[in-house]
Short mmCIF file of C-alpha atoms and ligand atoms in Angstrom, two decimals:
data_model
loop_
_atom_site.label_atom_id
_atom_site.label_comp_id
_atom_site.label_asym_id
_atom_site.label_seq_id
_atom_site.Cartn_x
_atom_site.Cartn_y
_atom_site.Cartn_z
CA MET A 1 9.97 -14.49 -0.73
CA LYS A 2 12.29 -14.40 -3.78
CA PHE A 3 12.11 -12.01 -6.72
CA GLU A 4 14.35 -10.74 -9.50
CA VAL A 5 15.68 -7.19 -9.89
CA MET A 6 18.31 -6.24 -12.46
CA ASP A 7 19.14 -9.94 -13.01
CA ARG A 8 19.80 -10.39 -9.29
CA SER A 9 17.71 -12.68 -7.17
CA ILE A 10 16.64 -11.04 -3.94
CA SER A 11 14.57 -12.49 -1.15
CA ARG A 12 12.87 -10.15 1.25
CA PRO A 13 11.81 -10.61 4.86
CA LEU A 14 8.09 -10.85 5.52
CA PRO A 15 6.41 -9.82 8.77
CA PRO A 16 6.02 -12.60 11.36
CA GLU A 17 2.94 -14.85 10.93
CA GLU A 18 1.72 -13.76 14.34
CA LEU A 19 1.33 -10.18 13.10
CA VAL A 20 -0.13 -11.09 9.73
CA GLU A 21 -2.76 -13.24 11.46
CA ALA A 22 -3.55 -10.60 14.08
CA GLY A 23 -4.01 -7.96 11.37
CA ARG A 24 -5.54 -4.69 12.48
CA GLN A 25 -7.39 -6.41 15.33
CA ALA A 26 -4.40 -5.98 17.62
CA GLU A 27 -2.04 -3.02 17.79
CA LEU A 28 1.17 -4.99 18.02
CA PHE A 29 4.82 -3.94 17.71
CA ARG A 30 7.64 -6.44 17.22
CA PRO A 31 11.38 -5.85 16.70
CA ALA A 32 12.64 -6.87 13.26
CA PRO A 33 16.42 -7.40 13.42
CA ASP A 34 16.17 -9.54 10.27
CA VAL A 35 14.86 -6.54 8.31
CA TRP A 36 17.86 -4.40 9.30
CA GLU A 37 20.19 -7.27 8.29
CA TRP A 38 18.34 -7.49 4.98
CA ILE A 39 18.60 -3.70 4.44
CA GLN A 40 22.36 -3.86 5.03
CA SER A 41 22.79 -6.74 2.60
CA VAL A 42 20.55 -5.21 -0.09
CA TYR A 43 21.38 -1.44 0.04
CA LEU A 44 24.51 -0.84 2.10
CA GLU A 45 27.16 -3.53 1.72
CA GLU A 46 29.68 -3.44 -1.10
CA GLY A 47 28.26 -5.52 -3.97
CA ALA A 48 24.73 -5.34 -2.56
CA PRO A 49 22.10 -5.78 -5.31
CA LEU A 50 20.40 -2.39 -4.78
CA ILE A 51 23.43 -0.59 -3.33
CA ASN A 52 22.80 3.11 -2.75
CA TYR A 53 25.84 5.25 -1.94
CA ASP A 54 23.51 8.03 -0.71
CA HIS A 55 23.08 5.85 2.39
CA GLU A 56 26.83 5.26 2.87
CA HIS A 57 26.86 6.98 6.30
CA LEU A 58 24.37 4.40 7.59
CA VAL A 59 26.97 1.64 7.41
CA ALA A 60 28.29 3.07 10.69
CA ALA A 61 24.86 3.95 12.11
CA ASP A 62 22.87 2.04 14.69
CA VAL A 63 19.48 1.49 13.10
CA ALA A 64 16.64 -0.63 14.48
CA VAL A 65 13.52 -1.76 12.64
CA LEU A 66 10.09 -2.41 14.10
CA TRP A 67 7.02 -4.08 12.61
CA THR A 68 3.58 -2.88 13.62
CA THR A 69 -0.03 -3.77 12.88
CA ALA A 70 -1.42 -0.56 14.37
CA GLU A 71 -3.60 1.42 12.01
CA ASN A 72 -2.17 4.84 11.15
CA ILE A 73 -4.23 6.68 8.55
CA ARG A 74 -3.36 10.15 7.36
CA HIS A 75 -5.02 11.95 4.48
CA GLY A 76 -7.03 8.78 3.86
CA ARG A 77 -3.97 6.55 3.45
CA GLN A 78 -2.43 3.95 5.73
CA ILE A 79 1.13 4.93 6.58
CA ALA A 80 3.46 2.17 5.32
CA GLY A 81 6.59 3.33 7.15
CA THR A 82 8.25 6.03 9.21
CA ALA A 83 11.80 6.90 10.22
CA GLU A 84 12.60 8.67 13.48
CA ILE A 85 15.33 9.46 15.93
CA PRO A 86 13.98 7.77 19.04
CA ASN A 87 13.86 9.15 22.54
CA VAL A 88 14.19 12.86 21.83
CA LYS A 89 10.62 14.04 22.42
CA GLY A 90 8.27 13.93 25.39
CA THR A 91 8.24 14.42 29.14
CA ARG A 92 10.87 12.82 31.40
CA TRP A 93 8.61 9.85 32.12
CA ALA A 94 7.53 9.45 28.51
CA LYS A 95 11.20 9.39 27.47
CA ALA A 96 12.15 7.01 30.30
CA ARG A 97 9.24 4.71 29.36
CA GLU A 98 10.32 4.75 25.72
CA ARG A 99 13.94 4.01 26.71
CA ASP A 100 12.78 1.06 28.81
CA GLN A 101 10.69 -0.25 25.90
CA LEU A 102 13.54 0.16 23.40
CA MET A 103 15.94 -1.65 25.77
CA GLN A 104 13.47 -4.54 26.04
CA TRP A 105 13.07 -4.75 22.28
CA PHE A 106 16.61 -4.10 21.09
CA GLY A 107 18.90 -4.11 24.16
CA ARG A 108 20.03 -0.59 23.21
CA ILE A 109 18.77 2.85 22.19
CA PRO A 110 19.27 2.95 18.41
CA GLU A 111 20.24 6.12 16.54
CA PHE A 112 17.40 5.65 14.06
CA LEU A 113 14.16 3.70 14.36
CA ILE A 114 12.35 2.61 11.20
CA THR A 115 8.79 1.37 11.73
CA LEU A 116 7.10 -0.62 8.96
CA ASP A 117 3.44 -1.51 8.67
CA ALA A 118 3.27 -5.31 8.71
CA VAL A 119 -0.18 -5.49 7.13
CA THR A 120 0.88 -3.39 4.11
CA ALA A 121 4.25 -5.15 3.80
CA ALA A 122 2.65 -8.60 3.79
CA GLN A 123 0.52 -7.70 0.74
CA ASP A 124 2.83 -5.27 -1.01
CA GLU A 125 4.66 -5.83 -4.27
CA ASP A 126 8.32 -6.68 -3.68
CA LEU A 127 9.54 -3.61 -5.56
CA ASN A 128 7.26 -1.32 -3.57
CA PHE A 129 8.68 -2.75 -0.38
CA CYS A 130 12.20 -2.07 -1.73
CA ALA A 131 11.22 1.50 -2.66
CA LEU A 132 9.67 2.04 0.78
CA CYS A 133 12.82 0.86 2.59
CA ASP A 134 15.01 3.03 0.31
CA HIS A 135 12.66 5.96 1.04
CA GLU A 136 12.88 5.53 4.83
CA LEU A 137 16.68 5.23 4.61
CA TYR A 138 16.74 8.62 2.83
CA HIS A 139 15.11 10.14 5.94
CA CYS A 140 18.01 8.82 8.05
CA GLY A 141 20.45 11.60 7.22
CA LEU A 142 23.53 13.39 8.48
CA LYS A 143 23.44 16.52 10.60
CA LEU A 144 24.75 19.46 8.59
CA ASP A 145 25.95 22.88 9.67
CA ARG A 146 24.70 26.02 7.97
CA HIS A 147 27.41 25.72 5.32
CA GLY A 148 26.20 22.23 4.42
CA SER A 149 29.16 20.41 6.01
CA VAL A 150 28.66 17.30 8.12
CA LYS A 151 28.71 17.92 11.88
CA TYR A 152 30.92 15.69 14.05
CA ASP A 153 30.77 14.98 17.77
CA ARG A 154 33.78 15.32 20.11
CA ASP A 155 34.89 11.77 19.30
CA GLY A 156 34.94 12.55 15.60
CA ASN A 157 31.80 10.57 14.76
CA ALA A 158 29.41 12.02 12.19
CA GLN A 159 26.16 13.20 13.79
CA PHE A 160 22.81 12.05 12.49
CA ALA A 161 19.58 13.94 11.80
CA LEU A 162 16.27 13.31 10.11
CA ARG A 163 16.24 14.49 6.54
CA GLY A 164 13.15 15.98 4.88
CA HIS A 165 12.11 16.04 1.26
CA ASP A 166 14.55 16.90 -1.52
CA VAL A 167 11.86 18.97 -3.22
CA GLU A 168 9.29 21.21 -1.52
CA GLU A 169 6.85 22.55 -4.08
CA HIS A 170 3.15 22.49 -4.98
CA ILE A 171 2.18 20.75 -8.23
CA GLY A 172 -0.06 23.75 -8.94
CA VAL A 173 2.87 26.16 -8.76
CA VAL A 174 4.89 24.01 -11.19
CA ALA A 175 1.84 23.74 -13.49
CA ARG A 176 1.42 27.52 -13.47
CA TYR A 177 4.99 28.76 -13.38
CA GLY A 178 7.11 25.85 -14.59
CA ILE A 179 10.33 24.53 -13.12
CA VAL A 180 10.69 27.10 -10.36
CA SER A 181 13.69 25.71 -8.47
CA ALA A 182 16.80 23.60 -8.88
CA GLY A 183 15.12 20.91 -6.75
CA VAL A 184 12.13 20.68 -9.11
CA GLU A 185 14.51 20.60 -12.08
CA ARG A 186 16.40 17.65 -10.59
CA LEU A 187 13.12 15.85 -9.75
CA VAL A 188 11.82 16.28 -13.32
CA ALA A 189 15.12 15.04 -14.76
CA ALA A 190 15.06 12.01 -12.43
CA ALA A 191 11.42 11.25 -13.28
CA LEU A 192 12.09 11.37 -17.04
CA GLN A 193 15.00 8.94 -17.02
CA THR A 194 14.55 5.17 -16.99
CA PRO A 195 14.40 4.07 -13.35
CA LEU A 196 17.83 2.87 -12.22
CA ILE A 197 16.28 -0.09 -10.40
CA ALA A 198 12.80 -0.66 -11.86
CA PRO A 199 9.48 1.16 -11.74
CA ALA A 200 7.56 0.61 -8.50
CA GLN A 201 3.81 0.67 -8.94
CA ILE A 202 2.23 2.35 -5.97
CA SER A 203 3.14 5.62 -4.34
CA ILE A 204 4.83 5.48 -0.98
CA ALA A 205 2.74 6.44 2.04
CA CYS A 206 5.41 7.54 4.47
CA GLY A 207 4.58 8.95 7.89
CA ASN A 208 7.43 11.48 7.73
CA CYS A 209 6.15 12.89 4.42
CA LEU A 210 2.36 12.64 4.97
CA ARG A 211 2.31 15.04 7.89
CA ALA A 212 -1.08 15.69 9.45
ZN1 LIG B 1 8.99 9.93 3.77
#
């Protein structure tokens, strides 16, 4: 599917027909190597149309993408995407089972796993899909020490970690007390400027943010 952003023509990958046809009737998962290739060409590579230097560390990261049709509703909204570090939680067998599944899907254990809802993606506006992918990439962060410096392993490779929200505050607190932190100040400033890419229309329902 082709669309225009900032005078650049972009085409985006759609979920496989098999998943779109199955819809919510079947809880399917399918690897999406084409989506990771698309993400690299749209956000990460030099000259990419929506290049985002905040994700620069992901050029060297091993990221895998998965489509799903499984329903996942939280706070009344279907989750459109999640980002996780796979194979870190669970019992020994649960982890071994997950490793086996990841090997079957990807032939490796990726450093980050992004899961996208195929049903939402098939119907979504192109820009919303772009905003969702950008959002999930922001969760794929670097591990920092308590001084805010990047942590490296013994081989000198930067270590990865899931990254939370930039801003943690209640709307009610801001309404009552104003701009109470530097994070809120930066969010307000960002919201008031013209969007660097273009305005997306629907809010992002992300599984990492919409915690139960
Ligand atoms: Zn999120």
